[in-house]
Amino acid sequence: MTGSFLSALGGLRAHQSWIDVIGHNLANSNTPGFKSSRALFSDLLSVTRRPATPPTGNLGGTNPLQIGLGVQLAAVDRRLEQGGMNLTGRTFDLALLGRGYFALTDGTQNLYSRVGTFGLDASGNMVDMRTGYRVLDASGQTFSVDTSAVFPPRATTQMTFAGNLPAVVTGPLAEELTSSSSFTAGTAAQMTGTNAGPFDIPAGETWTMELVIDGGAPQAVSIPGSGPITAQEIADEINAQTEDVVAALSPTGEIVLTTERAGLSATIKVNAGEAGKDLKETLGLVDFVQGSETPATEATDLNDLAANRADYESGDVIDISGTDVDGSPVVSSFVYGVDGTTLGDLVAHIGDQFGQSTVTFDPATGQISILSDTLGEADLSLSLGDGASQTGSTDWATHFFAVTTNGTGPDTVTTSLEVFDSAGTSHILTFEFERQGDGTWNMTTEVPASEGTVVDGAITGISFNENGSILTPTGGDIQVQFGTLSSQTVALDFGTSGQFDGITQFGNAASLVADHQDGYGAGELASLQVDEQGVIEGFYTNGQTQELADVGVATFANEAGLEAMGDNYFRSTANTGQRILGAGTLNGAGEVVAGAIEASNVDTAVEFVHLIEAQRGFQANARVITVQDELLAEIVNVV
């Protein structure tokens, strides 16, 4: 009857071990990198009371009759499921997402951990901050990180350009002055009366009319009566009483009114006087007449211009003043009757004064133009005026000269970029692209005189295909010298011929930039980071990045075979298989996650359920012992 005692005793021991495992799991539910364990049971050998028999004759076979001898703890294995990630933001807090362990050494043996609470000690060695054990790199060696080293400078040797040079040509252009209005030949407004006289104006009466000349104010004409009066006498009175109009007699004796001004602006309007005393009716004048205009030619006399106000006489002067292309003053006088009398003579005289420009008269437009002989900005100006105290005059203000085409230099596009010399000193190189007359572009290079000189900085004949892609050249070399340093050669890259990966020439606005160069100054370490392969990268103040070290990740064929050593460490055993040490994400290793610590993978809900199961199992086996004890007592009491 002791068999049940032994079975129950084994059950108590097995369930107690299970409770121990559960308690260990729950105790480490907040331990970083902890992997929970599970207990596995197996039954013990059974006592065979009757062996199995085979079928014989008319009898069938029988199964063996066995009574088991209880339970035993067969195994406690580790669950290797991934734990959650607790983000810390600390650079050297490392976790693994996937298989693998960080490798460390205590100086005598190698240990492995899922918890990367690493940092640098006073000597720059990478260690576990909890124990001081040194971390191994991917080659299995301890390592250190130099945080005080300076990243050496590098001189610029290459530059690339990208962006657009405009296809639309806006320069170079020559400056041009043009008269604001066309020159025209004009005829005066002329009105002829129908009565030749003489006229009988009774004494004591006054005959009147008003003349409006060229749209001006009305001018009164009054002829007092004194008996018969001739047409000539009336014409003399009109000349004495009015301005801007001349009264004369026609060959047949009628009064003829003629404006001094010619052209369409020359008009005569006659307003009638008092009825019965109306001089307009007496002379037979009409209401209104207007002058006429025709396009002027070079042969047109200056006195026949519509803008002429009073005829020039020989010796009258037209003043010419202005500036030539370079701003030099132009001052001259055109003497009527000496230098000529026609518009063509005046144009030729003006042309003689502007030595850096060409002066022409365009009969199609009737305008005088002054065109600079050179391309680019210019200071052209011109004004005409009449001399003082002379008879002839012209309203030159109606023909003032204005710039109709601004002189501009060639199309240029400028870009700059910071470059570095061999000592790591930065300088600014400026590149100017200038369009040439044949449509190609030339590039020149400039550097501040206080910093250096350009030994050879020109690239010429930059041309493009019809589709805007660069044709040739696709680059070139320039040479610059900074201070007393040796000259350095910089290779320029404009792109690939026929492609759009560099400089283009489209109809868009200019957008050319020098977008990259390979030089940099000296830099100090600014920050560190660890990538997914465990590589420790240093970021320097000069914008450069450098690999300083790496953290190794160890994998095993059988990770469950690792032996726990405490402090979240494991060591290999005979059943782990060959260690493979390398970088993260390679050879089946997981990804290194920086700024995080892996959390425990203990599921407390599951563990509490298992705890209830273990408790009930323990209670059941204890009950078996109690019942068996009572049965033995009954047997003893039989005696």
XYZ file of C-alpha atoms in Angstrom:
639
model
C 0.000 0.000 0.000
C 3.065 2.301 -0.082
C 2.836 2.877 -3.878
C 0.277 5.624 -3.528
C 2.451 7.299 -0.874
C 5.367 7.359 -3.298
C 3.232 8.628 -6.193
C 1.725 11.388 -4.089
C 5.124 12.327 -2.692
C 6.507 12.602 -6.226
C 3.512 14.723 -7.195
C 4.138 17.082 -4.288
C 7.769 17.463 -5.285
C 6.942 18.023 -8.965
C 4.258 20.643 -8.292
C 6.452 22.369 -5.756
C 9.120 22.661 -8.471
C 6.500 24.071 -10.839
C 5.520 26.648 -8.227
C 9.198 27.484 -7.863
C 9.436 28.114 -11.627
C 6.291 30.236 -11.602
C 7.543 32.212 -8.631
C 10.840 32.843 -10.421
C 8.978 34.083 -13.507
C 6.746 36.402 -11.522
C 9.672 37.736 -9.529
C 11.364 38.753 -12.811
C 8.302 40.146 -14.556
C 10.012 43.564 -14.602
C 13.583 42.388 -15.134
C 14.930 43.762 -18.471
C 15.650 41.070 -21.027
C 14.361 38.256 -18.776
C 13.106 35.133 -20.557
C 10.472 33.171 -18.631
C 10.752 29.402 -18.009
C 8.225 26.583 -17.963
C 8.175 23.271 -16.101
C 7.503 20.013 -17.959
C 6.392 16.818 -16.109
C 6.682 13.148 -17.095
C 5.327 9.980 -15.462
C 7.548 7.367 -13.733
C 7.832 3.717 -14.678
C 4.737 1.645 -14.079
C 4.476 -1.760 -12.230
C 3.163 -4.423 -14.583
C 0.710 -6.715 -12.804
C -0.148 -8.689 -15.892
C 1.614 -8.665 -19.190
C -0.204 -8.435 -22.498
C -1.217 -11.698 -24.204
C -1.704 -12.360 -27.900
C -4.896 -13.824 -29.412
C -5.002 -17.684 -29.349
C -7.611 -19.960 -30.844
C -11.021 -18.698 -29.981
C -9.663 -16.241 -27.349
C -8.686 -12.694 -28.041
C -5.556 -10.989 -26.785
C -5.388 -8.930 -23.555
C -3.652 -5.632 -22.796
C -1.041 -5.336 -20.081
C -2.242 -4.448 -16.565
C -0.022 -1.640 -15.178
C -0.071 0.710 -12.215
C 1.983 3.878 -12.449
C 4.491 4.944 -9.824
C 3.884 8.711 -9.955
C 5.305 11.858 -11.652
C 8.668 13.556 -12.023
C 9.984 16.992 -13.191
C 11.256 16.156 -16.677
C 12.566 19.572 -17.822
C 12.567 23.300 -17.175
C 13.089 25.104 -20.484
C 13.361 28.794 -21.340
C 10.801 30.634 -23.507
C 12.679 32.841 -25.987
C 9.810 34.983 -27.290
C 10.602 38.653 -28.007
C 10.031 41.048 -25.120
C 8.606 44.544 -25.558
C 10.763 47.613 -26.161
C 11.086 50.186 -23.402
C 12.387 53.376 -25.024
C 14.951 55.250 -22.948
C 16.488 57.674 -25.456
C 19.953 56.921 -24.118
C 22.424 56.362 -26.951
C 24.071 53.209 -25.608
C 20.965 51.547 -24.213
C 20.689 48.752 -26.765
C 18.119 46.066 -27.366
C 17.786 43.271 -29.899
C 14.744 42.829 -32.071
C 15.022 39.180 -33.064
C 17.568 36.466 -32.325
C 20.942 36.935 -30.705
C 22.781 38.152 -27.635
C 25.295 40.876 -26.902
C 28.720 39.402 -26.170
C 30.797 40.498 -23.150
C 33.805 39.305 -21.225
C 34.691 39.449 -17.552
C 38.346 38.904 -18.378
C 38.246 35.109 -18.016
C 35.170 33.960 -19.885
C 32.711 35.190 -22.470
C 29.173 35.948 -21.356
C 26.033 36.823 -23.280
C 23.096 39.100 -22.508
C 19.940 40.495 -24.065
C 20.298 43.635 -21.949
C 22.518 46.337 -23.479
C 22.909 48.837 -20.662
C 26.246 49.936 -22.111
C 28.376 53.035 -21.772
C 31.923 54.356 -21.906
C 34.240 54.223 -18.907
C 36.973 56.738 -18.097
C 39.274 55.158 -20.707
C 36.635 55.167 -23.431
C 36.079 51.387 -23.171
C 32.603 50.143 -24.016
C 31.368 48.329 -20.888
C 28.185 47.080 -19.261
C 27.385 49.872 -16.817
C 25.942 47.352 -14.316
C 29.027 45.172 -13.950
C 31.896 46.812 -15.795
C 32.236 43.788 -18.107
C 33.682 44.868 -21.465
C 31.612 44.551 -24.617
C 32.902 42.595 -27.619
C 32.733 43.837 -31.193
C 31.789 41.823 -34.268
C 35.310 40.341 -34.417
C 35.191 39.199 -30.804
C 37.536 41.888 -29.469
C 36.974 44.441 -26.750
C 36.937 47.984 -28.052
C 36.914 51.637 -27.093
C 35.432 54.786 -28.650
C 37.621 57.880 -29.027
C 35.355 60.844 -28.345
C 38.109 63.478 -28.350
C 39.639 62.863 -31.781
C 39.258 65.607 -34.412
C 37.981 64.726 -37.861
C 40.715 65.978 -40.237
C 39.855 68.494 -42.973
C 39.677 67.689 -46.654
C 40.370 70.060 -49.514
C 37.663 70.464 -52.150
C 38.466 68.470 -55.281
C 35.056 68.090 -56.932
C 31.976 70.242 -57.441
C 28.689 69.599 -59.195
C 26.222 72.033 -60.740
C 22.501 71.687 -61.316
C 19.636 73.912 -62.383
C 18.638 75.974 -65.375
C 20.301 78.553 -67.589
C 17.476 80.490 -69.327
C 16.909 79.833 -73.018
C 15.185 83.206 -73.528
C 17.707 85.821 -74.654
C 17.368 89.198 -72.912
C 20.819 90.597 -73.659
C 23.148 91.963 -74.685
C 21.159 94.824 -76.259
C 22.215 98.209 -77.603
C 20.533 101.292 -76.124
C 18.323 103.294 -78.472
C 16.789 106.773 -78.245
C 13.792 107.604 -80.420
C 11.814 110.786 -80.941
C 8.530 110.515 -79.089
C 6.388 111.420 -82.126
C 6.697 111.350 -85.871
C 7.949 114.341 -87.807
C 5.378 115.578 -90.321
C 5.269 118.266 -92.981
C 2.335 120.624 -92.381
C 0.284 123.211 -94.228
C -1.200 126.162 -92.453
C -4.910 126.665 -91.985
C -6.013 129.201 -94.630
C -9.355 130.965 -95.074
C -10.203 133.210 -98.057
C -13.096 135.676 -98.077
C -15.470 136.137 -101.003
C -15.739 139.926 -101.054
C -12.924 142.137 -102.318
C -14.443 145.504 -101.244
C -14.161 148.367 -100.847
C -16.537 148.297 -97.901
C -18.747 151.149 -96.708
C -18.823 151.272 -92.908
C -20.885 154.274 -91.810
C -19.284 156.707 -89.426
C -20.254 156.076 -85.854
C -20.603 152.288 -86.356
C -18.159 149.534 -85.510
C -18.182 146.221 -87.332
C -16.778 143.212 -85.410
C -15.946 139.515 -85.418
C -13.868 137.079 -83.321
C -11.021 134.877 -84.459
C -10.087 131.705 -82.553
C -6.639 130.646 -83.748
C -5.269 127.129 -83.060
C -7.957 126.541 -80.418
C -6.789 129.481 -78.312
C -8.753 132.302 -76.696
C -11.098 134.355 -78.906
C -9.450 137.473 -80.348
C -11.770 140.407 -81.130
C -11.434 142.304 -84.404
C -13.123 145.763 -84.552
C -13.295 148.053 -87.620
C -14.663 151.548 -86.781
C -16.794 153.240 -89.479
C -15.374 156.177 -91.438
C -16.887 155.663 -94.808
C -15.428 153.513 -97.510
C -12.557 151.203 -96.393
C -10.431 148.899 -98.525
C -9.741 145.186 -97.989
C -6.068 146.016 -97.451
C -6.931 148.421 -94.646
C -9.071 145.768 -92.983
C -6.210 143.214 -93.367
C -3.826 145.663 -91.684
C -6.252 146.070 -88.779
C -6.581 142.281 -88.395
C -2.769 141.927 -88.273
C -2.583 144.697 -85.709
C -5.313 143.302 -83.459
C -4.530 139.508 -83.520
C -1.705 137.031 -83.015
C -0.708 133.717 -84.631
C -2.515 134.574 -87.873
C -1.564 136.692 -90.910
C -4.086 138.597 -93.002
C -3.233 139.329 -96.653
C -5.011 139.780 -99.992
C -5.557 137.190 -102.670
C -4.604 137.992 -106.245
C -8.201 138.999 -106.828
C -8.319 141.237 -103.776
C -10.145 139.100 -101.196
C -8.839 138.889 -97.628
C -6.812 135.668 -96.914
C -6.262 134.545 -93.272
C -3.268 132.158 -92.748
C -2.116 130.643 -89.457
C 1.516 130.886 -88.497
C 1.355 127.273 -87.268
C 1.045 124.432 -89.763
C -0.429 120.987 -89.486
C -3.559 119.545 -87.979
C -3.208 121.678 -84.860
C -3.460 124.829 -87.011
C -7.118 126.023 -87.080
C -9.101 129.183 -87.754
C -12.534 129.602 -86.276
C -14.537 132.777 -87.002
C -17.312 133.953 -84.678
C -19.816 136.422 -86.177
C -20.249 139.934 -84.858
C -23.474 141.868 -84.176
C -26.159 141.481 -86.808
C -25.962 144.240 -89.401
C -22.461 145.009 -88.223
C -20.951 141.522 -88.787
C -17.462 141.768 -90.258
C -17.410 138.008 -90.918
C -20.394 138.245 -93.245
C -19.070 141.414 -94.830
C -15.769 139.771 -95.744
C -17.426 136.518 -96.768
C -15.513 134.299 -94.336
C -16.532 130.727 -93.420
C -16.899 129.256 -89.926
C -13.827 126.998 -89.648
C -10.745 125.761 -91.516
C -7.907 123.405 -90.478
C -4.356 122.800 -91.673
C -3.100 119.461 -92.986
C -0.132 117.097 -92.401
C 1.847 114.648 -94.524
C 4.770 112.390 -93.498
C 8.018 114.306 -93.476
C 11.039 113.176 -95.454
C 14.694 114.016 -95.162
C 14.091 116.598 -97.905
C 11.404 118.399 -95.869
C 12.415 121.957 -95.006
C 12.481 122.657 -91.278
C 10.098 125.549 -91.880
C 7.595 123.106 -93.348
C 7.443 120.887 -90.285
C 4.073 120.744 -88.586
C 5.760 121.603 -85.288
C 7.292 124.789 -86.725
C 5.909 127.925 -85.066
C 7.778 130.576 -86.977
C 9.913 130.215 -90.065
C 13.647 130.120 -89.524
C 15.725 132.736 -91.225
C 19.310 132.260 -92.276
C 21.492 132.364 -89.189
C 18.832 131.105 -86.772
C 20.139 128.422 -84.440
C 18.797 125.054 -83.223
C 20.579 124.061 -80.000
C 21.618 120.406 -79.616
C 22.519 119.012 -76.189
C 22.808 115.512 -74.729
C 25.201 112.745 -73.758
C 26.851 110.020 -75.789
C 27.095 106.308 -74.904
C 29.808 106.761 -72.292
C 28.135 109.799 -70.756
C 30.402 112.331 -72.443
C 28.530 115.626 -73.141
C 27.278 116.523 -76.593
C 26.780 120.274 -77.168
C 26.379 121.790 -80.622
C 24.361 124.257 -82.687
C 22.734 123.736 -86.059
C 22.757 127.024 -87.997
C 19.862 127.308 -90.423
C 21.038 128.248 -93.889
C 24.674 127.436 -93.009
C 24.590 123.800 -91.865
C 21.520 123.122 -93.974
C 17.804 123.749 -94.121
C 16.171 120.334 -94.293
C 15.300 117.658 -91.740
C 17.930 115.416 -93.347
C 20.568 118.099 -92.818
C 19.621 118.311 -89.134
C 19.804 114.513 -88.720
C 23.231 114.390 -90.370
C 24.497 117.188 -88.122
C 23.262 115.379 -84.997
C 24.955 112.192 -86.217
C 28.257 114.041 -86.506
C 28.064 114.963 -82.822
C 27.388 111.404 -81.525
C 30.631 109.607 -82.330
C 29.693 106.415 -80.475
C 26.194 106.082 -81.925
C 24.368 105.989 -85.239
C 21.687 108.614 -85.923
C 19.074 107.790 -88.546
C 15.716 109.016 -89.816
C 13.113 106.335 -90.565
C 10.732 107.562 -93.290
C 8.316 104.717 -92.471
C 7.721 106.001 -88.946
C 8.867 109.592 -89.376
C 11.058 109.284 -86.269
C 14.685 110.069 -85.569
C 16.602 107.302 -83.756
C 19.971 107.234 -82.042
C 21.371 103.698 -81.659
C 24.444 102.901 -79.578
C 27.245 101.329 -81.598
C 28.089 99.031 -78.668
C 26.037 96.504 -76.721
C 25.313 97.060 -73.061
C 24.248 99.862 -70.795
C 24.616 103.402 -72.138
C 23.980 107.018 -71.077
C 22.401 108.304 -74.293
C 20.297 111.469 -74.130
C 19.291 114.233 -76.567
C 17.234 117.401 -76.502
C 16.633 120.103 -79.152
C 15.789 123.771 -78.645
C 15.814 127.104 -80.404
C 18.352 129.837 -79.896
C 17.400 132.995 -78.015
C 16.282 136.241 -79.696
C 15.678 134.826 -83.154
C 12.770 134.716 -85.543
C 12.353 131.007 -86.186
C 11.047 128.539 -83.653
C 9.718 124.965 -83.497
C 7.787 123.179 -80.784
C 10.575 120.650 -80.158
C 8.819 119.502 -76.975
C 6.412 117.508 -79.143
C 9.395 115.518 -80.397
C 11.301 114.891 -77.165
C 13.706 111.950 -77.201
C 13.181 108.950 -74.879
C 14.884 105.591 -74.406
C 12.912 102.973 -76.323
C 15.413 100.153 -75.783
C 17.456 100.015 -72.619
C 21.011 98.991 -73.202
C 21.722 95.803 -71.319
C 24.758 93.638 -70.908
C 24.810 89.963 -71.798
C 22.618 87.487 -69.885
C 24.480 86.348 -66.794
C 23.701 83.840 -64.063
C 25.768 83.804 -60.872
C 26.052 81.174 -58.171
C 28.404 80.694 -55.212
C 29.480 77.811 -53.026
C 31.641 77.374 -49.958
C 34.815 75.360 -50.592
C 37.718 74.314 -48.384
C 41.479 74.456 -48.766
C 43.907 71.795 -47.550
C 44.032 73.388 -44.080
C 40.271 73.176 -43.722
C 39.657 76.922 -44.090
C 36.458 77.790 -45.894
C 36.286 80.165 -48.858
C 33.530 81.327 -51.192
C 33.965 80.686 -54.902
C 31.681 82.666 -57.203
C 30.861 81.372 -60.675
C 29.431 83.643 -63.378
C 27.899 82.129 -66.520
C 27.631 84.642 -69.383
C 25.743 84.085 -72.631
C 27.792 84.728 -75.748
C 26.680 86.084 -79.108
C 26.581 82.574 -80.599
C 24.260 81.320 -77.859
C 26.909 79.405 -75.907
C 27.875 80.220 -72.331
C 31.248 81.009 -70.784
C 31.989 80.474 -67.105
C 34.434 82.480 -65.038
C 35.478 81.972 -61.422
C 36.137 84.590 -58.763
C 37.519 84.434 -55.237
C 37.858 87.395 -52.829
C 41.247 89.017 -53.409
C 41.938 88.924 -49.683
C 41.639 85.126 -49.660
C 43.338 83.938 -52.816
C 43.636 84.048 -56.579
C 42.156 82.140 -59.479
C 44.963 80.543 -61.466
C 42.695 79.109 -64.153
C 38.974 79.558 -63.702
C 37.421 79.802 -67.164
C 35.372 77.229 -69.077
C 34.130 78.362 -72.489
C 31.680 77.215 -75.128
C 29.117 75.521 -72.881
C 26.396 74.437 -75.304
C 23.070 72.631 -75.123
C 20.972 70.328 -77.258
C 17.649 71.507 -78.672
C 15.779 69.670 -75.915
C 17.634 71.656 -73.248
C 20.060 68.930 -72.149
C 23.732 69.788 -71.931
C 25.829 68.958 -74.986
C 29.436 69.898 -74.309
C 31.560 70.360 -72.318
C 30.133 68.377 -69.428
C 32.662 69.788 -66.989
C 36.241 70.896 -66.605
C 38.976 71.721 -64.150
C 39.718 75.015 -62.459
C 42.748 75.938 -60.365
C 42.673 78.236 -57.363
C 45.292 79.200 -54.808
C 44.420 80.251 -51.276
C 47.003 82.319 -49.439
C 50.433 80.709 -49.431
C 49.076 77.171 -49.898
C 49.762 75.261 -53.070
C 47.195 75.710 -55.820
C 44.462 73.112 -55.811
C 42.549 71.688 -58.745
C 38.784 71.392 -58.540
C 36.924 69.240 -61.065
C 33.557 70.711 -62.097
C 30.691 68.437 -63.180
C 27.911 69.968 -65.312
C 26.048 66.694 -65.909
C 25.894 63.930 -68.513
C 25.742 64.844 -72.187
C 22.201 64.391 -73.484
C 20.784 63.908 -69.995
C 19.017 66.180 -67.524
C 21.027 65.310 -64.417
C 22.975 68.566 -64.272
C 22.708 71.940 -66.004
C 19.801 72.465 -68.402
C 18.702 75.238 -70.766
C 14.923 75.529 -70.742
C 12.605 78.473 -71.218
C 12.207 78.763 -67.447
C 13.883 81.395 -65.329
C 17.456 80.896 -64.150
C 17.838 78.449 -61.259
C 21.467 77.382 -61.589
C 23.247 76.446 -58.361
C 26.526 74.851 -57.384
C 24.862 72.170 -55.293
C 27.672 69.969 -53.967
C 31.357 69.907 -53.143
C 33.399 67.201 -51.411
C 35.565 69.318 -49.087
C 35.133 70.105 -45.407
C 36.925 71.687 -42.491
C 38.159 70.062 -39.303
C 35.364 68.794 -37.085
C 34.833 67.783 -33.481
C 32.575 64.977 -32.353
C 29.056 66.309 -31.911
C 27.013 63.166 -31.259
C 26.970 59.366 -31.448
C 24.405 56.897 -32.631
C 24.164 53.139 -33.119
C 22.551 51.763 -36.271
C 20.597 48.543 -36.757
C 23.777 46.537 -37.386
C 25.367 47.724 -34.161
C 27.754 50.136 -35.870
C 28.628 53.123 -33.679
C 28.642 56.243 -35.888
C 30.145 59.555 -34.907
C 28.647 62.790 -36.223
C 31.075 65.716 -36.401
C 30.629 69.457 -36.466
C 31.871 69.575 -40.077
C 28.887 67.519 -41.212
C 30.854 64.294 -41.656
C 30.028 60.850 -40.307
C 32.538 58.177 -39.319
C 32.241 54.600 -38.075
C 34.033 54.477 -34.744
C 33.351 50.903 -33.602
C 30.685 48.225 -33.656
C 28.835 46.077 -31.137
C 28.890 42.349 -31.862
C 25.768 40.151 -31.831
C 26.204 36.450 -31.041
C 23.843 33.735 -32.276
C 23.744 30.011 -31.477
C 22.121 27.051 -33.130
C 20.372 26.265 -29.844
C 19.871 29.425 -27.806
C 17.771 27.504 -25.308
C 20.933 25.621 -24.360
C 22.512 28.723 -22.794
C 23.103 28.529 -19.055
C 21.898 31.432 -16.919
C 24.626 32.934 -14.737
C 22.645 35.668 -13.003
C 22.826 39.420 -13.658
C 21.025 38.778 -16.981
C 24.097 36.892 -18.248
C 24.329 33.522 -19.943
C 27.200 31.330 -20.951
C 27.473 28.714 -23.635
C 27.195 25.026 -22.905
C 27.942 21.820 -24.716
C 24.450 21.952 -26.254
C 24.355 25.540 -27.584
C 26.293 24.787 -30.745
C 28.939 26.907 -32.424
C 28.847 30.595 -31.610
C 28.506 32.954 -34.579
C 29.580 36.517 -33.743
C 28.941 39.283 -36.234
C 26.870 42.375 -36.990
C 23.182 42.828 -36.352
C 20.714 41.784 -39.102
C 23.334 39.404 -40.572
C 23.553 35.593 -40.316
C 20.134 35.374 -38.705
C 20.912 37.930 -36.004
C 18.247 40.407 -34.978
C 18.253 44.157 -35.414
C 20.043 46.345 -32.890
C 17.662 48.972 -31.496
C 19.384 52.001 -29.966
C 17.844 54.011 -27.151
C 15.769 51.077 -25.858
C 15.907 48.184 -23.385
C 14.090 44.899 -24.004
C 11.424 44.206 -21.380
C 10.741 40.864 -19.683
C 8.605 38.464 -21.701
C 6.764 37.181 -18.611
C 2.990 37.103 -19.101
C 1.686 37.565 -15.556
C -1.852 36.510 -16.460
C -0.619 33.183 -17.798
C 1.650 32.723 -14.808
C -1.221 33.254 -12.362
C -3.324 30.683 -14.186
C -0.435 28.223 -13.999
C -0.034 29.058 -10.301
C -3.641 28.063 -9.677
C -3.099 24.814 -11.589
C 0.050 24.037 -9.587
C -1.688 24.829 -6.334
C -4.570 22.468 -7.120
C -2.175 19.750 -8.196
C -0.241 20.064 -4.961
C -3.484 19.947 -2.977
C -4.659 16.822 -4.809
C -1.450 14.928 -4.077
C -1.601 15.984 -0.438
C -5.155 14.607 -0.307
C -3.909 11.242 -1.649
C -1.453 10.994 1.251
C -4.214 11.858 3.722
C -6.553 9.186 2.343
C -3.811 6.539 2.268
C -2.941 7.356 5.868
C -6.566 6.806 6.924
C -6.645 3.450 5.121
C -3.503 2.303 6.909
C -5.077 3.326 10.182
C -8.099 1.157 9.412
C -5.810 -1.812 8.715
C -4.014 -1.327 12.024
C -7.318 -1.134 13.835
C -8.415 -4.508 12.405
C -5.951 -6.345 14.696
